[in-house]
mmCIF file of C-alpha atoms in Angstrom:
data_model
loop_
_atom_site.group_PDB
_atom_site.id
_atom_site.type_symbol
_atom_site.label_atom_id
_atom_site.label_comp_id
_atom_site.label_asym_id
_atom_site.label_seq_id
_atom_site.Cartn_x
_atom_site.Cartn_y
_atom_site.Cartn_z
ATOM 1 C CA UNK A 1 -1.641 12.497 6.178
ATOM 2 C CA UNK A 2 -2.645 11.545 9.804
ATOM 3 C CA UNK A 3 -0.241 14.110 11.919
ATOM 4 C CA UNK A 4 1.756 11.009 13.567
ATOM 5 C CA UNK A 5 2.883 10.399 10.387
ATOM 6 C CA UNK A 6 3.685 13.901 10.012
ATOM 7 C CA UNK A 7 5.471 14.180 13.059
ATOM 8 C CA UNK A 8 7.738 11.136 12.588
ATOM 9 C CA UNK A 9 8.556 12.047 8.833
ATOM 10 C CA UNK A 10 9.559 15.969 10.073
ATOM 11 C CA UNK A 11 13.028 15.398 9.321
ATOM 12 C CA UNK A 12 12.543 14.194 6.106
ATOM 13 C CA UNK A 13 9.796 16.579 5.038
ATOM 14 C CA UNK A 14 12.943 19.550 6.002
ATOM 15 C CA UNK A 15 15.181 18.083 3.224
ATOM 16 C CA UNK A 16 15.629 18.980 -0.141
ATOM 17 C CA UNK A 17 15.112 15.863 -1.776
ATOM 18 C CA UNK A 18 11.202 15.922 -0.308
ATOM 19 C CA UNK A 19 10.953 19.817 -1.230
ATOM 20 C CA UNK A 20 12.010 18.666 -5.034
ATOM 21 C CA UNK A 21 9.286 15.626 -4.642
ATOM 22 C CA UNK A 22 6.750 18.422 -3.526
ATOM 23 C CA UNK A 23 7.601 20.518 -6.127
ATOM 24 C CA UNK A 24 6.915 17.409 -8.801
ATOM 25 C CA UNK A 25 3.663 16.599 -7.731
ATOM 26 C CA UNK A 26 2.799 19.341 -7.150
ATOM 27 C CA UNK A 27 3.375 20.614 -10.913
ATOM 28 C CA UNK A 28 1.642 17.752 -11.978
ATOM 29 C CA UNK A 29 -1.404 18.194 -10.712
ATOM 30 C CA UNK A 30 -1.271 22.392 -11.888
ATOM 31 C CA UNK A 31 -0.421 21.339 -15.266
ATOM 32 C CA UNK A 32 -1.619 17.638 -15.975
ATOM 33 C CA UNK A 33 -5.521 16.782 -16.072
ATOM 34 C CA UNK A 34 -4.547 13.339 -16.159
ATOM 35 C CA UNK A 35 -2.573 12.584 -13.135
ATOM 36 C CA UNK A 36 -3.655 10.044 -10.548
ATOM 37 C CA UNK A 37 -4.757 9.779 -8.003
ATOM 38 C CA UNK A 38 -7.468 12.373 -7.701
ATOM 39 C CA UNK A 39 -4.658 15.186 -5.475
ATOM 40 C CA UNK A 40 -7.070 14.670 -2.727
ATOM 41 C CA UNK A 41 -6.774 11.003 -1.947
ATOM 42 C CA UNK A 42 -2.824 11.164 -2.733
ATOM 43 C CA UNK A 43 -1.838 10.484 0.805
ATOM 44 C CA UNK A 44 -4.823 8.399 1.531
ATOM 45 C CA UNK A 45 -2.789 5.323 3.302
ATOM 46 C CA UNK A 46 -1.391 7.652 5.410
ATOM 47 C CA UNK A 47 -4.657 9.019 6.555
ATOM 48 C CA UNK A 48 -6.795 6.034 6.962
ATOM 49 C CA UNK A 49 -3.926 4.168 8.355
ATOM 50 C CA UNK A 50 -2.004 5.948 11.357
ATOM 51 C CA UNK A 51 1.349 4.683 11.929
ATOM 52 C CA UNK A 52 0.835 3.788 15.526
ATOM 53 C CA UNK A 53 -2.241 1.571 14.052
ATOM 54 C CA UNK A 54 0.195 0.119 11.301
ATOM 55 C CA UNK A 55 0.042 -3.550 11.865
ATOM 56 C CA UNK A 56 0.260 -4.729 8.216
ATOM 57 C CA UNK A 57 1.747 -3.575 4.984
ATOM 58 C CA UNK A 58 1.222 -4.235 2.038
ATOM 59 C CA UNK A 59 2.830 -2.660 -1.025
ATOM 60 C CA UNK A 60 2.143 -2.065 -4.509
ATOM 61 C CA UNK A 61 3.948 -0.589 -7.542
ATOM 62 C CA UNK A 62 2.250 2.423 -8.396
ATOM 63 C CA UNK A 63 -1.156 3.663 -8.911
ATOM 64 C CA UNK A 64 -3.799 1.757 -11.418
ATOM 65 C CA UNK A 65 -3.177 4.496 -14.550
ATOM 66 C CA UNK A 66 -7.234 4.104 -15.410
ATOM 67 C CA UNK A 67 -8.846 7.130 -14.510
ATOM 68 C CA UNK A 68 -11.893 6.825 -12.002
ATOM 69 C CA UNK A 69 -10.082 3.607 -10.166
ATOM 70 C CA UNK A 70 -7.158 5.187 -8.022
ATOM 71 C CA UNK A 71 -8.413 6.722 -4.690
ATOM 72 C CA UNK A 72 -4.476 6.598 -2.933
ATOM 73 C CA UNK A 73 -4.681 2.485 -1.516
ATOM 74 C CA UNK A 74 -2.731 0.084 -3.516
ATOM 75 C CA UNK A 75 -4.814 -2.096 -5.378
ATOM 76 C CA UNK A 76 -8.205 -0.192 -4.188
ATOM 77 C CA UNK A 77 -11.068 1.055 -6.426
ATOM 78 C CA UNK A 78 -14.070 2.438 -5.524
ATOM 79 C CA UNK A 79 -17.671 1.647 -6.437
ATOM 80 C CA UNK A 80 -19.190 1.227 -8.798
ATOM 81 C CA UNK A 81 -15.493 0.541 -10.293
ATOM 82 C CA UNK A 82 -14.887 -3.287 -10.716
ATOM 83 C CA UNK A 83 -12.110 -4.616 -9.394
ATOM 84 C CA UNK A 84 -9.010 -4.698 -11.840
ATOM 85 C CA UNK A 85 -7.685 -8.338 -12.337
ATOM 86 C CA UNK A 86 -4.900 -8.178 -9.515
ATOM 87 C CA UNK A 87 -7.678 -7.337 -7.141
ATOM 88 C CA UNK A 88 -9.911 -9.933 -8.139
ATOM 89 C CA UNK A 89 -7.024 -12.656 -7.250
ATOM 90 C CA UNK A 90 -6.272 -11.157 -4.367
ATOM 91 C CA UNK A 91 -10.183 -11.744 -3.376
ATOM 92 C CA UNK A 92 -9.956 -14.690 -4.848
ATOM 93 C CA UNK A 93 -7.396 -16.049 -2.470
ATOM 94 C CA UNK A 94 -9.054 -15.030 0.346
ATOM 95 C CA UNK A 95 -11.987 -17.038 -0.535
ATOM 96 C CA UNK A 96 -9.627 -19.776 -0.679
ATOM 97 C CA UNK A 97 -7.721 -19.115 1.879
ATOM 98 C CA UNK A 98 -10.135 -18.087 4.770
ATOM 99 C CA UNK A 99 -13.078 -20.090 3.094
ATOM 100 C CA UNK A 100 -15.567 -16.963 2.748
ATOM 101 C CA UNK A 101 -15.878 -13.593 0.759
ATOM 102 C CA UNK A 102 -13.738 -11.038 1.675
ATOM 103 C CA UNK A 103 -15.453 -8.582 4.305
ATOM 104 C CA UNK A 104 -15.608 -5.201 1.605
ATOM 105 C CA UNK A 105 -17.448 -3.443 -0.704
ATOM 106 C CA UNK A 106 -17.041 -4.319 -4.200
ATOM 107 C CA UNK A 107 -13.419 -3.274 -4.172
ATOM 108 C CA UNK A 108 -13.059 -0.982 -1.693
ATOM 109 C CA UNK A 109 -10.402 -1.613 0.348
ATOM 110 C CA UNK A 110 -10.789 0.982 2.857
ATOM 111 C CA UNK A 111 -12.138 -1.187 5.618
ATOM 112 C CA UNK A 112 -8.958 -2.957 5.804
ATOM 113 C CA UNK A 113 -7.020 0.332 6.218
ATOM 114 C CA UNK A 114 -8.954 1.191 9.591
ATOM 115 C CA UNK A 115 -8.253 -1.430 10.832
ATOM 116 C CA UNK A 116 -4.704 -0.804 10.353
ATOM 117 C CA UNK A 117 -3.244 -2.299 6.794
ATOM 118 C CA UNK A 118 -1.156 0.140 5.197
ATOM 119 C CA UNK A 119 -1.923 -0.255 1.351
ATOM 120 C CA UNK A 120 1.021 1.282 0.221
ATOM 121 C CA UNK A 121 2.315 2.382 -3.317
ATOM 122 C CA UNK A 122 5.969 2.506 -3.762
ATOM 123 C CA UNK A 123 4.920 5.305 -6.473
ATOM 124 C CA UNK A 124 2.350 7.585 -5.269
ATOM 125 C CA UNK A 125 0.658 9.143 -8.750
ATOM 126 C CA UNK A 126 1.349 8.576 -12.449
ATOM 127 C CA UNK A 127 -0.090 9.781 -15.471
ATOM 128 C CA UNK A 128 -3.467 8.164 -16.660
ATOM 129 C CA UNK A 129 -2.822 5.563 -18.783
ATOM 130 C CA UNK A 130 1.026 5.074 -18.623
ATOM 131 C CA UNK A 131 1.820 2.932 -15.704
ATOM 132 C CA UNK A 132 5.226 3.811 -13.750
ATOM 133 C CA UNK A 133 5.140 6.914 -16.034
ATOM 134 C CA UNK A 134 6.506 8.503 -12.228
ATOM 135 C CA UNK A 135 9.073 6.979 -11.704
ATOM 136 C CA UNK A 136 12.145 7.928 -10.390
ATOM 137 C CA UNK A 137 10.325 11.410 -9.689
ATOM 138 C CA UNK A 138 11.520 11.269 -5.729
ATOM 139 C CA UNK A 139 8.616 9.082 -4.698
ATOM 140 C CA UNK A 140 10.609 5.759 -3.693
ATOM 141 C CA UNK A 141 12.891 7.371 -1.931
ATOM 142 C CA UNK A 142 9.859 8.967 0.503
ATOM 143 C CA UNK A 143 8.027 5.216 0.015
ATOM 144 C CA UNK A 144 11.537 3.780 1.374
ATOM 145 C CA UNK A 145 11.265 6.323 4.426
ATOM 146 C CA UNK A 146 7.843 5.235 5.357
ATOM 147 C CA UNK A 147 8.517 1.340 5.534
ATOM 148 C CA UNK A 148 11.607 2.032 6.970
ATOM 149 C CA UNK A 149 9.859 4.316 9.676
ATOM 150 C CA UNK A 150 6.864 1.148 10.601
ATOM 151 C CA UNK A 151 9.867 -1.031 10.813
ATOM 152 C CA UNK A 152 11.647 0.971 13.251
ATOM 153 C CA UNK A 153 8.664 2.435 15.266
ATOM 154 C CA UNK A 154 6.220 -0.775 15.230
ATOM 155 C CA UNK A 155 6.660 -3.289 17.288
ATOM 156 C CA UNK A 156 5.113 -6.513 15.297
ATOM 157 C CA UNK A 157 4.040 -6.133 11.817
ATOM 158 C CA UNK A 158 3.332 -8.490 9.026
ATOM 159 C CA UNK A 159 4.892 -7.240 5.752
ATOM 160 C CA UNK A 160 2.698 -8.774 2.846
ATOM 161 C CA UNK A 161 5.421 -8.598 -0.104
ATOM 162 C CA UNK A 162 4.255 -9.585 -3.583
ATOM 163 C CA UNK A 163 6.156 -10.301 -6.746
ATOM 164 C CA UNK A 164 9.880 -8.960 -7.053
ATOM 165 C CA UNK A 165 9.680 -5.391 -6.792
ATOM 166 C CA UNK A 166 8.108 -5.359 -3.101
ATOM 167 C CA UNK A 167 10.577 -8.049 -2.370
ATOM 168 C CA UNK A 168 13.525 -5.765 -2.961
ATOM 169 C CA UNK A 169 11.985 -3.454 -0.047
ATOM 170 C CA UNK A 170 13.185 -6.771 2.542
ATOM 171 C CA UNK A 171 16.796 -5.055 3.436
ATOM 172 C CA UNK A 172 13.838 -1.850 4.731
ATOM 173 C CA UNK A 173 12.675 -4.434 7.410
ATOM 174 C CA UNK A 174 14.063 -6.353 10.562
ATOM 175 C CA UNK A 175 13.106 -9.054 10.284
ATOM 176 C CA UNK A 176 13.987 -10.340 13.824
ATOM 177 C CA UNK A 177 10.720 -8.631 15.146
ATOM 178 C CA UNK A 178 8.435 -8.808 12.296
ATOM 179 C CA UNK A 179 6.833 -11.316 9.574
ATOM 180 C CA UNK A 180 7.686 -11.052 6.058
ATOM 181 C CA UNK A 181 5.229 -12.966 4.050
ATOM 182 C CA UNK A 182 6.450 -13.039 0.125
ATOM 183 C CA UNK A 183 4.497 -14.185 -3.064
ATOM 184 C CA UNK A 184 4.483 -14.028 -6.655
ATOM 185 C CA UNK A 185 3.006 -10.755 -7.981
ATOM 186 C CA UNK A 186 -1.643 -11.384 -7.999
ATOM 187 C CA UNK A 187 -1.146 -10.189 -11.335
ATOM 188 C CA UNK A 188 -2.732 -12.502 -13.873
ATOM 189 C CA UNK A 189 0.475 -13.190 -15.370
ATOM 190 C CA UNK A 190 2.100 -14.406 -12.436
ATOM 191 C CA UNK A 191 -0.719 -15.636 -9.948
ATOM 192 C CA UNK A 192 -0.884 -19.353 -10.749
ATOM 193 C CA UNK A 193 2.728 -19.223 -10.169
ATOM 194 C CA UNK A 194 2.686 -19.312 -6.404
ATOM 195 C CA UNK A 195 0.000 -16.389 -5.463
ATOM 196 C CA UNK A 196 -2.741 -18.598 -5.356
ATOM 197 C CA UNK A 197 -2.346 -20.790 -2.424
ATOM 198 C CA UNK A 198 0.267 -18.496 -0.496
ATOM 199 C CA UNK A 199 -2.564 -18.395 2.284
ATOM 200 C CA UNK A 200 -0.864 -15.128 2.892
ATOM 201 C CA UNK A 201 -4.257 -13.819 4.826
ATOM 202 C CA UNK A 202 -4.612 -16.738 7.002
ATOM 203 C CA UNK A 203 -0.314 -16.951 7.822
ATOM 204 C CA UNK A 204 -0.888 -12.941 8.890
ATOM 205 C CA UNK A 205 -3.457 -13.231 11.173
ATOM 206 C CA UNK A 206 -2.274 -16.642 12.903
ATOM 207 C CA UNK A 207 1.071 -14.509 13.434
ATOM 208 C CA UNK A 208 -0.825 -11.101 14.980
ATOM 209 C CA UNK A 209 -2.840 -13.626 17.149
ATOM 210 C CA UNK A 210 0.067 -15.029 18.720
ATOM 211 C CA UNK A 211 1.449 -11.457 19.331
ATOM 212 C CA UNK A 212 -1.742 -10.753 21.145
ATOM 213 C CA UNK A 213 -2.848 -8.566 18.630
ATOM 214 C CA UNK A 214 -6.295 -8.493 16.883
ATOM 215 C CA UNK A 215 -6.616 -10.049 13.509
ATOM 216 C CA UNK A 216 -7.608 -8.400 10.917
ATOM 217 C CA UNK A 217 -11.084 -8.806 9.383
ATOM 218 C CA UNK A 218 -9.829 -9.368 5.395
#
């Protein structure tokens, strides 16, 4: 992870609650062929996105559990990888939304983490093929930390939170200095109930505008 996030999570990465989470992962990826992400790209987020660049977050669940799409973003593949239904309505609302394509490869949404989107998982790994088989491993706990730590150390940040389990993260923010932006899940059983048409990109970048801050290219 970028070192600033290291720096500012030093107290927590002392504790034995985070040496127990180490111990986990690290396990899994000795004994488990099947665990995802690839270890590499585990704490991609917090690489691409440094927390003193952290102007948006948005959280998912856990990782996709089909090997070859996970590369440590929420709801990120790679190419050649197509994107997985939830990312396809996400792209489809920003062609609604912003009236053009989104501004990535294929799925890839690495672009939007340098420019400072954290695309965070509240569960970073899980076994191929067995979604939220990680849970309750020690990894919301350290998730909790992080979103606690943007809303303490950032001054204006949009929090993108979609369907009920990132909504439960609200009590995490203060909302006197940021934006919390909520929405059905983009999953294909929930977006028609109220993801489509959340204008969600266009809301977040009006706000960071009037900030003075730079939108951000979706």
């Amino acid at each position: 992870m970028h070192t600033d996030w290291r720096d500012a999570l030093l107290p927590l990465l002392k504790t034995p609650e985070f040496a127990r989470l180490r111990a986990f992962w690290e396990h899994a990826y000795a004994t488990d062929p099947q665990t995802l992400p690839p270890q590499e790209t585990l704490f991609a987020a917090l690489t691409l996105c440094p927390l003193a660049n952290t102007r948006v977050v948005i959280l998912g669940q856990d990782p996709y559990p089909t090997p070859g799409h996970a590369h440590g973003l929420a709801f990120s593949v790679r190419q050649p990888t197509q994107p997985p239904p939830s990312l396809r309505n996400i792209l489809t609302e920003i062609q609604s939304d912003l009236g053009r394509p989104a501004h990535i490869h294929g799925g890839d949404l690495t672009p939007w983490a340098q420019q400072g989107v954290l695309l965070l998982n509240a569960i970073l790994t899980v076994h191929a093929h067995a979604p939220l088989s990680h849970a309750g491993k020690g990894w919301e706990p350290f998730t909790d930390a992080l979103i606690r730590l943007v809303s303490e150390r950032r001054p204006h940040v949009v929090f993108l939170l979609w369907g009920a389990k990132a909504k439960a993260k609200i009590p995490l923010i203060d909302a006197s200095k940021h934006l919390i932006l909520t929405a059905p899940h983009p999953s294909p059983l929930s977006a028609h109930t109220g993801f489509f048409g959340c204008k969600c990109f266009s809301r977040a970048n009006a706000w960071l505008t009037a900030q003075g801050l730079a939108p951000i290219d979706w």
